[in-house]
mmCIF file of C-alpha atoms and ligand atoms in Angstrom:
data_model
loop_
_atom_site.group_PDB
_atom_site.id
_atom_site.type_symbol
_atom_site.label_atom_id
_atom_site.label_comp_id
_atom_site.label_asym_id
_atom_site.label_seq_id
_atom_site.Cartn_x
_atom_site.Cartn_y
_atom_site.Cartn_z
ATOM 1 C CA MET A 1 0.396 0.269 0.067
ATOM 2 C CA LYS A 2 2.814 2.425 -1.557
ATOM 3 C CA SER A 3 2.226 5.192 -3.886
ATOM 4 C CA THR A 4 3.921 8.096 -5.477
ATOM 5 C CA ALA A 5 2.763 11.206 -7.328
ATOM 6 C CA VAL A 6 4.047 14.066 -8.958
ATOM 7 C CA ALA A 7 2.389 16.875 -8.811
ATOM 8 C CA HIS A 8 3.178 20.795 -10.272
ATOM 9 C CA PRO A 9 1.852 24.510 -8.930
ATOM 10 C CA ASN A 10 -0.494 26.513 -10.348
ATOM 11 C CA ILE A 11 -0.963 30.390 -10.601
ATOM 12 C CA ALA A 12 -4.508 32.048 -10.755
ATOM 13 C CA PHE A 13 -5.581 34.315 -13.343
ATOM 14 C CA ILE A 14 -8.769 34.340 -11.502
ATOM 15 C CA LYS A 15 -7.904 34.261 -7.841
ATOM 16 C CA TYR A 16 -9.927 33.194 -4.856
ATOM 17 C CA TRP A 17 -9.101 34.616 -1.287
ATOM 18 C CA GLY A 18 -10.925 33.880 1.821
ATOM 19 C CA GLN A 19 -13.250 30.773 2.344
ATOM 20 C CA ALA A 20 -16.882 30.136 2.217
ATOM 21 C CA ASN A 21 -16.770 26.944 4.450
ATOM 22 C CA PRO A 22 -12.986 26.938 6.395
ATOM 23 C CA ASN A 23 -13.488 23.397 7.443
ATOM 24 C CA LEU A 24 -13.889 22.360 3.508
ATOM 25 C CA ASN A 25 -11.922 25.009 1.876
ATOM 26 C CA ILE A 26 -14.820 26.437 -0.161
ATOM 27 C CA PRO A 27 -13.944 28.896 -1.932
ATOM 28 C CA PRO A 28 -16.521 32.645 -2.017
ATOM 29 C CA ASN A 29 -15.887 32.562 -5.722
ATOM 30 C CA ASP A 30 -15.198 30.394 -8.749
ATOM 31 C CA SER A 31 -11.332 30.321 -10.131
ATOM 32 C CA LEU A 32 -9.484 29.881 -12.694
ATOM 33 C CA SER A 33 -5.346 29.247 -13.176
ATOM 34 C CA MET A 34 -2.625 27.873 -15.156
ATOM 35 C CA THR A 35 -1.002 24.653 -13.782
ATOM 36 C CA LYS A 36 2.888 25.351 -14.427
ATOM 37 C CA GLU A 37 6.044 23.442 -15.049
ATOM 38 C CA GLY A 38 9.681 25.001 -15.222
ATOM 39 C CA ILE A 39 11.198 25.549 -18.232
ATOM 40 C CA GLY A 40 14.846 25.828 -17.285
ATOM 41 C CA TYR A 41 16.740 24.465 -14.700
ATOM 42 C CA THR A 42 14.071 24.472 -11.762
ATOM 43 C CA LYS A 43 11.597 22.186 -12.669
ATOM 44 C CA LEU A 44 8.442 23.366 -10.090
ATOM 45 C CA ASN A 45 7.893 19.282 -9.324
ATOM 46 C CA THR A 46 6.688 17.952 -5.867
ATOM 47 C CA TYR A 47 6.917 14.524 -5.464
ATOM 48 C CA THR A 48 4.990 12.896 -2.293
ATOM 49 C CA THR A 49 5.307 9.282 -1.336
ATOM 50 C CA ILE A 50 2.997 7.881 0.923
ATOM 51 C CA GLU A 51 2.534 4.514 2.518
ATOM 52 C CA PHE A 52 -0.134 2.735 4.646
ATOM 53 C CA LEU A 53 1.019 -0.340 7.210
ATOM 54 C CA PRO A 54 -0.465 -2.265 10.125
ATOM 55 C CA ASP A 55 3.435 -1.874 11.303
ATOM 56 C CA TYR A 56 3.284 2.017 11.696
ATOM 57 C CA THR A 57 2.143 2.933 14.836
ATOM 58 C CA LYS A 58 1.348 6.752 14.158
ATOM 59 C CA ASP A 59 0.623 8.930 11.216
ATOM 60 C CA THR A 60 4.282 10.695 9.810
ATOM 61 C CA ALA A 61 4.503 13.348 7.618
ATOM 62 C CA SER A 62 7.653 14.839 6.252
ATOM 63 C CA ILE A 63 8.670 17.753 3.654
ATOM 64 C CA GLN A 64 12.081 17.583 2.160
ATOM 65 C CA GLU A 65 13.733 20.367 0.158
ATOM 66 C CA THR A 66 16.207 19.464 -2.832
ATOM 67 C CA GLU A 67 16.965 22.599 -4.549
ATOM 68 C CA LYS A 68 19.718 23.767 -1.240
ATOM 69 C CA LEU A 69 23.186 22.358 -1.062
ATOM 70 C CA ALA A 70 22.307 21.159 1.869
ATOM 71 C CA VAL A 71 19.144 19.217 2.058
ATOM 72 C CA THR A 72 16.579 20.021 4.623
ATOM 73 C CA GLU A 73 14.014 17.900 5.923
ATOM 74 C CA GLU A 74 11.124 18.770 7.688
ATOM 75 C CA LYS A 75 9.056 16.802 10.095
ATOM 76 C CA LEU A 76 5.217 17.936 10.192
ATOM 77 C CA ALA A 77 3.516 18.446 12.979
ATOM 78 C CA ASP A 78 0.658 21.045 14.629
ATOM 79 C CA ARG A 79 -1.416 22.827 11.609
ATOM 80 C CA LYS A 80 1.018 21.440 9.249
ATOM 81 C CA LEU A 81 0.147 17.350 10.356
ATOM 82 C CA GLU A 82 -3.441 18.123 10.206
ATOM 83 C CA ARG A 83 -4.049 19.532 6.740
ATOM 84 C CA VAL A 84 -2.277 16.403 5.765
ATOM 85 C CA LEU A 85 -4.908 14.346 7.902
ATOM 86 C CA ALA A 86 -7.357 16.461 6.299
ATOM 87 C CA VAL A 87 -6.668 15.129 3.212
ATOM 88 C CA ILE A 88 -6.019 11.429 4.269
ATOM 89 C CA ASN A 89 -8.535 10.842 6.931
ATOM 90 C CA PRO A 90 -11.197 10.879 4.617
ATOM 91 C CA LEU A 91 -9.681 9.088 2.031
ATOM 92 C CA ARG A 92 -8.956 6.142 4.581
ATOM 93 C CA GLU A 93 -12.348 6.169 5.503
ATOM 94 C CA LYS A 94 -14.046 5.919 2.175
ATOM 95 C CA ALA A 95 -11.246 3.025 1.244
ATOM 96 C CA GLY A 96 -12.248 1.247 4.506
ATOM 97 C CA VAL A 97 -8.533 1.251 5.923
ATOM 98 C CA ASP A 98 -7.021 2.377 9.641
ATOM 99 C CA TYR A 99 -3.542 1.581 9.145
ATOM 100 C CA LYS A 100 -1.041 4.306 10.393
ATOM 101 C CA PHE A 101 1.246 6.169 7.505
ATOM 102 C CA ARG A 102 4.122 7.118 6.453
ATOM 103 C CA MET A 103 4.340 10.185 3.929
ATOM 104 C CA LYS A 104 7.183 12.149 2.204
ATOM 105 C CA SER A 105 7.269 14.786 -0.159
ATOM 106 C CA CYS A 106 10.014 16.657 -1.743
ATOM 107 C CA ASN A 107 10.208 19.827 -4.107
ATOM 108 C CA ASP A 108 12.746 20.801 -6.089
ATOM 109 C CA PHE A 109 12.026 24.822 -5.494
ATOM 110 C CA PRO A 110 11.540 26.845 -2.155
ATOM 111 C CA THR A 111 8.824 25.870 0.202
ATOM 112 C CA GLN A 112 5.920 28.612 1.151
ATOM 113 C CA ALA A 113 7.330 31.003 -0.993
ATOM 114 C CA GLY A 114 4.281 32.175 -3.055
ATOM 115 C CA LEU A 115 5.375 29.701 -5.535
ATOM 116 C CA ALA A 116 2.322 27.442 -4.674
ATOM 117 C CA SER A 117 4.021 24.635 -2.888
ATOM 118 C CA SER A 118 0.842 23.604 -1.126
ATOM 119 C CA ALA A 119 -1.389 23.632 -3.944
ATOM 120 C CA SER A 120 1.243 20.867 -5.898
ATOM 121 C CA GLY A 121 2.011 19.250 -2.493
ATOM 122 C CA MET A 122 -1.311 18.258 -1.583
ATOM 123 C CA ALA A 123 -2.642 17.470 -4.878
ATOM 124 C CA ALA A 124 0.311 15.118 -5.320
ATOM 125 C CA LEU A 125 -0.773 13.718 -1.852
ATOM 126 C CA ALA A 126 -4.321 13.274 -2.468
ATOM 127 C CA MET A 127 -2.995 11.347 -5.800
ATOM 128 C CA ALA A 128 -1.068 9.632 -3.973
ATOM 129 C CA ALA A 129 -2.662 8.191 -1.053
ATOM 130 C CA ALA A 130 -5.898 7.267 -3.519
ATOM 131 C CA ASP A 131 -3.694 5.242 -5.226
ATOM 132 C CA ALA A 132 -2.044 3.253 -2.295
ATOM 133 C CA LEU A 133 -5.525 2.693 -0.620
ATOM 134 C CA ASP A 134 -6.672 1.412 -3.875
ATOM 135 C CA LEU A 135 -9.456 3.967 -4.454
ATOM 136 C CA LYS A 136 -10.691 4.360 -8.603
ATOM 137 C CA LEU A 137 -10.906 8.015 -8.394
ATOM 138 C CA THR A 138 -11.869 10.631 -11.579
ATOM 139 C CA LYS A 139 -9.224 13.391 -11.353
ATOM 140 C CA GLU A 140 -12.677 15.480 -10.297
ATOM 141 C CA GLU A 141 -13.055 13.318 -7.767
ATOM 142 C CA LEU A 142 -9.406 13.311 -6.597
ATOM 143 C CA SER A 143 -9.460 17.827 -6.926
ATOM 144 C CA THR A 144 -11.761 17.698 -4.005
ATOM 145 C CA TYR A 145 -9.838 15.894 -1.625
ATOM 146 C CA ALA A 146 -6.664 18.263 -2.615
ATOM 147 C CA ARG A 147 -9.232 21.069 -2.319
ATOM 148 C CA LEU A 148 -9.170 19.749 1.568
ATOM 149 C CA GLY A 149 -5.834 20.509 2.183
ATOM 150 C CA SER A 150 -5.347 23.299 0.331
ATOM 151 C CA GLY A 151 -8.068 25.167 -1.595
ATOM 152 C CA SER A 152 -5.708 25.968 -4.692
ATOM 153 C CA ALA A 153 -4.537 22.226 -4.761
ATOM 154 C CA ALA A 154 -7.770 20.969 -6.418
ATOM 155 C CA ARG A 155 -6.598 23.100 -9.532
ATOM 156 C CA SER A 156 -3.417 21.374 -9.347
ATOM 157 C CA ILE A 157 -4.732 17.990 -10.421
ATOM 158 C CA GLN A 158 -5.305 18.971 -13.952
ATOM 159 C CA GLY A 159 -2.527 20.339 -16.338
ATOM 160 C CA GLY A 160 -3.393 23.276 -18.493
ATOM 161 C CA ILE A 161 -5.893 25.525 -17.635
ATOM 162 C CA VAL A 162 -7.987 24.832 -14.942
ATOM 163 C CA HIS A 163 -11.367 26.118 -13.845
ATOM 164 C CA TRP A 164 -12.642 25.233 -10.065
ATOM 165 C CA HIS A 165 -15.986 25.487 -9.617
ATOM 166 C CA GLN A 166 -16.882 26.810 -5.957
ATOM 167 C CA GLY A 167 -19.975 24.675 -5.321
ATOM 168 C CA PHE A 168 -21.740 24.250 -2.274
ATOM 169 C CA ASP A 169 -20.500 21.348 -0.595
ATOM 170 C CA HIS A 170 -17.605 18.706 -0.669
ATOM 171 C CA LYS A 171 -18.617 17.002 -3.921
ATOM 172 C CA SER A 172 -19.502 20.413 -5.596
ATOM 173 C CA SER A 173 -16.626 22.364 -5.021
ATOM 174 C CA TYR A 174 -14.023 20.617 -7.766
ATOM 175 C CA ALA A 175 -11.791 21.630 -10.299
ATOM 176 C CA GLU A 176 -11.705 20.549 -14.223
ATOM 177 C CA GLN A 177 -9.468 21.284 -17.312
ATOM 178 C CA LEU A 178 -10.716 23.876 -19.565
ATOM 179 C CA VAL A 179 -7.679 23.779 -21.682
ATOM 180 C CA LYS A 180 -5.448 20.922 -22.723
ATOM 181 C CA PRO A 181 -1.961 22.183 -22.026
ATOM 182 C CA GLU A 182 -0.882 21.900 -25.367
ATOM 183 C CA ASN A 183 -3.397 24.061 -26.604
ATOM 184 C CA VAL A 184 -1.988 26.907 -24.156
ATOM 185 C CA ASN A 185 0.037 29.605 -26.032
ATOM 186 C CA ILE A 186 0.920 31.205 -22.315
ATOM 187 C CA ASN A 187 4.327 31.258 -20.957
ATOM 188 C CA ALA A 188 5.372 33.108 -17.783
ATOM 189 C CA ILE A 189 8.322 34.059 -16.223
ATOM 190 C CA ILE A 190 8.302 34.122 -12.051
ATOM 191 C CA THR A 191 10.804 37.061 -10.744
ATOM 192 C CA VAL A 192 11.637 35.212 -7.325
ATOM 193 C CA ILE A 193 12.156 38.162 -5.098
ATOM 194 C CA SER A 194 12.249 36.714 -1.812
ATOM 195 C CA ASN A 195 12.608 32.502 -0.907
ATOM 196 C CA THR A 196 12.280 32.778 2.296
ATOM 197 C CA GLN A 197 9.069 31.573 4.078
ATOM 198 C CA LYS A 198 6.585 33.852 3.976
ATOM 199 C CA LYS A 199 5.575 35.619 7.289
ATOM 200 C CA VAL A 200 1.224 35.208 7.286
ATOM 201 C CA THR A 201 0.903 32.132 5.367
ATOM 202 C CA SER A 202 -2.571 32.033 2.379
ATOM 203 C CA ASP A 203 -3.821 29.161 4.857
ATOM 204 C CA ALA A 204 -4.038 31.837 7.740
ATOM 205 C CA GLY A 205 -4.613 35.257 5.374
ATOM 206 C CA HIS A 206 -7.993 33.658 4.255
ATOM 207 C CA LYS A 207 -9.158 34.078 7.398
ATOM 208 C CA THR A 208 -8.896 38.161 7.332
ATOM 209 C CA ALA A 209 -10.345 38.531 4.615
ATOM 210 C CA LYS A 210 -13.863 39.457 5.729
ATOM 211 C CA SER A 211 -12.588 42.439 7.677
ATOM 212 C CA SER A 212 -11.756 44.462 4.665
ATOM 213 C CA ILE A 213 -14.130 46.452 3.292
ATOM 214 C CA PHE A 214 -13.537 45.983 -0.158
ATOM 215 C CA ASN A 215 -14.143 41.973 0.551
ATOM 216 C CA THR A 216 -17.735 41.777 -0.937
ATOM 217 C CA MET A 217 -16.847 43.826 -3.616
ATOM 218 C CA ARG A 218 -13.746 41.360 -4.674
ATOM 219 C CA ILE A 219 -16.634 38.527 -5.084
ATOM 220 C CA GLN A 220 -18.753 40.404 -6.955
ATOM 221 C CA GLN A 221 -16.315 41.868 -9.385
ATOM 222 C CA THR A 222 -14.500 38.307 -9.605
ATOM 223 C CA ARG A 223 -17.917 36.797 -10.292
ATOM 224 C CA ASP A 224 -18.886 39.378 -12.725
ATOM 225 C CA ASP A 225 -15.228 38.710 -14.611
ATOM 226 C CA LEU A 226 -15.262 34.743 -14.370
ATOM 227 C CA GLU A 227 -17.313 34.534 -17.942
ATOM 228 C CA ASP A 228 -14.451 37.166 -19.813
ATOM 229 C CA ALA A 229 -11.965 34.765 -18.444
ATOM 230 C CA LEU A 230 -13.514 31.670 -18.977
ATOM 231 C CA GLY A 231 -13.935 32.983 -22.658
ATOM 232 C CA ALA A 232 -10.722 34.141 -22.958
ATOM 233 C CA ALA A 233 -8.801 30.907 -21.963
ATOM 234 C CA LYS A 234 -10.897 28.657 -24.253
ATOM 235 C CA ASN A 235 -10.302 30.980 -27.477
ATOM 236 C CA ASP A 236 -6.853 32.138 -26.617
ATOM 237 C CA ASN A 237 -7.480 35.836 -25.887
ATOM 238 C CA PHE A 238 -4.246 36.390 -24.184
ATOM 239 C CA SER A 239 -4.955 40.533 -24.054
ATOM 240 C CA LEU A 240 -8.297 39.972 -22.711
ATOM 241 C CA LEU A 241 -7.126 36.838 -20.112
ATOM 242 C CA GLY A 242 -3.970 39.319 -19.290
ATOM 243 C CA GLU A 243 -6.031 42.166 -18.205
ATOM 244 C CA LYS A 244 -8.416 40.057 -16.155
ATOM 245 C CA ALA A 245 -5.624 38.273 -14.761
ATOM 246 C CA GLU A 246 -4.300 41.381 -13.589
ATOM 247 C CA ASP A 247 -7.380 42.855 -12.085
ATOM 248 C CA SER A 248 -8.114 39.853 -10.469
ATOM 249 C CA ALA A 249 -4.626 40.103 -8.460
ATOM 250 C CA MET A 250 -5.027 43.604 -7.892
ATOM 251 C CA TYR A 251 -8.566 43.066 -6.348
ATOM 252 C CA MET A 252 -7.056 40.483 -3.897
ATOM 253 C CA HIS A 253 -4.360 42.330 -2.800
ATOM 254 C CA CYS A 254 -6.756 45.279 -2.331
ATOM 255 C CA VAL A 255 -8.513 42.933 0.064
ATOM 256 C CA MET A 256 -4.967 41.906 1.715
ATOM 257 C CA LEU A 257 -4.046 45.475 2.286
ATOM 258 C CA THR A 258 -7.072 46.605 3.928
ATOM 259 C CA SER A 259 -7.527 43.774 6.084
ATOM 260 C CA LYS A 260 -7.699 44.062 10.340
ATOM 261 C CA PRO A 261 -6.189 44.224 12.405
ATOM 262 C CA LYS A 262 -3.220 43.918 10.788
ATOM 263 C CA ARG A 263 -2.546 44.627 6.870
ATOM 264 C CA LEU A 264 -1.222 42.178 4.808
ATOM 265 C CA LEU A 265 1.082 43.627 3.113
ATOM 266 C CA TYR A 266 3.638 40.922 1.027
ATOM 267 C CA TRP A 267 4.932 43.217 -1.389
ATOM 268 C CA GLU A 268 8.802 44.206 -1.090
ATOM 269 C CA PRO A 269 10.238 46.861 -3.105
ATOM 270 C CA ALA A 270 11.383 45.178 -6.086
ATOM 271 C CA THR A 271 7.779 43.547 -6.638
ATOM 272 C CA LEU A 272 6.472 47.035 -7.145
ATOM 273 C CA SER A 273 9.612 47.609 -9.678
ATOM 274 C CA VAL A 274 8.448 44.886 -11.587
ATOM 275 C CA ILE A 275 4.975 45.914 -11.896
ATOM 276 C CA LYS A 276 6.050 49.255 -13.038
ATOM 277 C CA THR A 277 8.539 47.612 -15.833
ATOM 278 C CA VAL A 278 5.269 44.844 -17.468
ATOM 279 C CA LEU A 279 3.320 48.359 -17.565
ATOM 280 C CA ASP A 280 6.175 50.062 -19.527
ATOM 281 C CA LEU A 281 6.742 47.185 -21.692
ATOM 282 C CA ARG A 282 3.238 46.761 -22.543
ATOM 283 C CA GLN A 283 3.302 50.261 -23.872
ATOM 284 C CA SER A 284 5.608 49.313 -26.354
ATOM 285 C CA ASP A 285 3.502 46.561 -28.738
ATOM 286 C CA ASP A 286 6.374 44.197 -28.923
ATOM 287 C CA LEU A 287 6.008 43.110 -25.605
ATOM 288 C CA GLU A 288 2.458 42.040 -24.417
ATOM 289 C CA CYS A 289 2.700 40.864 -20.992
ATOM 290 C CA TYR A 290 0.634 41.049 -18.247
ATOM 291 C CA PHE A 291 1.375 40.159 -14.121
ATOM 292 C CA SER A 292 -0.051 38.115 -11.408
ATOM 293 C CA ILE A 293 0.827 38.050 -7.551
ATOM 294 C CA ASP A 294 -0.003 35.408 -4.873
ATOM 295 C CA ALA A 295 0.021 35.834 -1.457
ATOM 296 C CA GLY A 296 4.069 36.367 -1.178
ATOM 297 C CA PRO A 297 6.419 39.337 -2.924
ATOM 298 C CA ASN A 298 7.242 37.433 -6.148
ATOM 299 C CA VAL A 299 5.800 38.521 -9.365
ATOM 300 C CA HIS A 300 4.580 36.034 -12.419
ATOM 301 C CA VAL A 301 4.681 37.698 -15.669
ATOM 302 C CA PHE A 302 2.335 36.376 -18.435
ATOM 303 C CA CYS A 303 3.738 36.605 -22.366
ATOM 304 C CA ARG A 304 3.543 34.380 -25.222
ATOM 305 C CA PRO A 305 5.786 31.794 -25.989
ATOM 306 C CA ASP A 306 8.001 33.333 -28.388
ATOM 307 C CA LYS A 307 8.732 36.446 -26.314
ATOM 308 C CA ILE A 308 9.637 34.588 -23.088
ATOM 309 C CA TYR A 309 13.345 34.610 -23.585
ATOM 310 C CA GLU A 310 13.359 38.415 -24.032
ATOM 311 C CA LEU A 311 10.974 39.188 -21.264
ATOM 312 C CA GLY A 312 13.476 36.470 -18.682
ATOM 313 C CA GLU A 313 16.322 38.916 -19.589
ATOM 314 C CA ILE A 314 14.558 42.116 -18.880
ATOM 315 C CA LEU A 315 13.149 41.214 -15.542
ATOM 316 C CA CYS A 316 16.308 39.125 -14.322
ATOM 317 C CA ASN A 317 17.929 42.605 -14.236
ATOM 318 C CA ILE A 318 15.661 44.271 -12.481
ATOM 319 C CA LYS A 319 17.544 45.384 -8.499
ATOM 320 C CA GLY A 320 16.279 43.037 -6.390
ATOM 321 C CA VAL A 321 15.095 40.369 -8.722
ATOM 322 C CA GLN A 322 17.284 37.344 -7.182
ATOM 323 C CA MET A 323 16.099 35.033 -9.711
ATOM 324 C CA THR A 324 13.540 34.227 -12.962
ATOM 325 C CA ILE A 325 11.979 31.069 -13.209
ATOM 326 C CA PRO A 326 10.355 30.764 -16.934
ATOM 327 C CA VAL A 327 7.949 28.094 -16.970
ATOM 328 C CA LYS A 328 4.959 26.537 -19.440
ATOM 329 C CA PRO A 329 1.870 25.260 -19.281
ATOM 330 C CA ALA A 330 2.057 21.461 -17.289
ATOM 331 C CA GLY A 331 0.661 18.261 -17.658
ATOM 332 C CA ASP A 332 -1.889 16.508 -15.170
ATOM 333 C CA ALA A 333 -0.300 15.351 -11.470
ATOM 334 C CA TYR A 334 0.626 11.268 -12.286
ATOM 335 C CA ILE A 335 1.478 8.100 -10.434
ATOM 336 C CA THR A 336 5.138 7.240 -10.634
ATOM 337 C CA ASP A 337 6.837 3.961 -9.344
ATOM 338 C CA LYS A 338 9.981 6.493 -8.102
ATOM 339 C CA HIS A 339 9.048 5.916 -4.489
ATOM 340 C CA LEU A 340 11.561 8.617 -1.886
ATOM 341 C CA PHE A 341 11.691 5.781 0.632
HETATM 342 O O1 PMV B 401 -5.229 27.416 -1.805
HETATM 343 P P1 PMV B 401 -4.137 28.496 -1.116
HETATM 344 O O2 PMV B 401 -4.425 28.579 0.302
HETATM 345 O O3 PMV B 401 -3.010 28.061 -1.115
HETATM 346 O O4 PMV B 401 -4.822 30.073 -0.925
HETATM 347 C C1 PMV B 401 -3.883 30.423 -2.064
HETATM 348 C C2 PMV B 401 -4.812 31.519 -2.839
HETATM 349 C C3 PMV B 401 -3.882 32.372 -3.624
HETATM 350 O O5 PMV B 401 -3.129 31.565 -4.019
HETATM 351 C C4 PMV B 401 -3.249 33.345 -3.262
HETATM 352 C C5 PMV B 401 -4.824 32.625 -4.839
HETATM 353 C C6 PMV B 401 -5.137 31.698 -5.540
HETATM 354 O O6 PMV B 401 -6.352 31.972 -6.088
HETATM 355 O O7 PMV B 401 -4.640 30.749 -6.286
#
């Protein structure tokens, strides 16, 4: 009863922020994202191995980072272990198995630094666990279990452009593929401005959304923008999708910046430098690009695939940008026989 899955993170064009049901991670609105894979050295892969055995006396989980020269391994406890159990317990129950497990996960990129490692981590976990427990679930069903660990993980079960339906209960809040990766003509440069762990995780940040006076407005506007964004994604209308993506990121950061009692300010000075560069580049019709920012300082800049290297050269020279990661649309999460233990 051992299985390993590989999943990639995703970046949302249309964001979610806050929770309609915090226990089930049901969001306040539908969202739309692109699952992403590194084109260069950093591949953005999460590998997760899980094994259920009658011999194990307790549930254990750890995360290893391989990108650093010194390989580090963190044993998960408290809230982090709780989130793993939020995925595993319902799957164990569905399979009628009560064995304890050992889980190990490994990212080839920095964890919790705004690169959506929780999305790829929880997606790989749900897929590996369902396989180890011999549950035959559809990708949409798997997305509902990934969602229980981290909302955005629902969107990392499948590749290409993915639509997460808000829903109203466990079954109806699922993600499905809208455009296959081979039909997505979008790449992005991730400008890594800080790769240290963020101070307020998105898990904690969601709980503050309701305290902002802009929260209801963001939800309403996001719902209004969704149809346009879905149409733009299906019809390869990059300009419209890019515009909606920038709007969505800015609406979310408006809510974050006006949350009480403490503002959530994830940006660093270089975040603003990247935003200004993107706005300037758009003036010159030659390099059409759009930005998006998650719960961290790093900026994703979308462009057409033939502009990726030109854009990367410009962005990596901005003061405060430590590293750039070029990405393309990734495929679905998958099972592999390369176990981590
Ligand atoms: O699902 P979480 O807890 O990782 O929330 C992340 C939400 C954002 O990345 C900030 C927005 C989104 O829709 O991806």
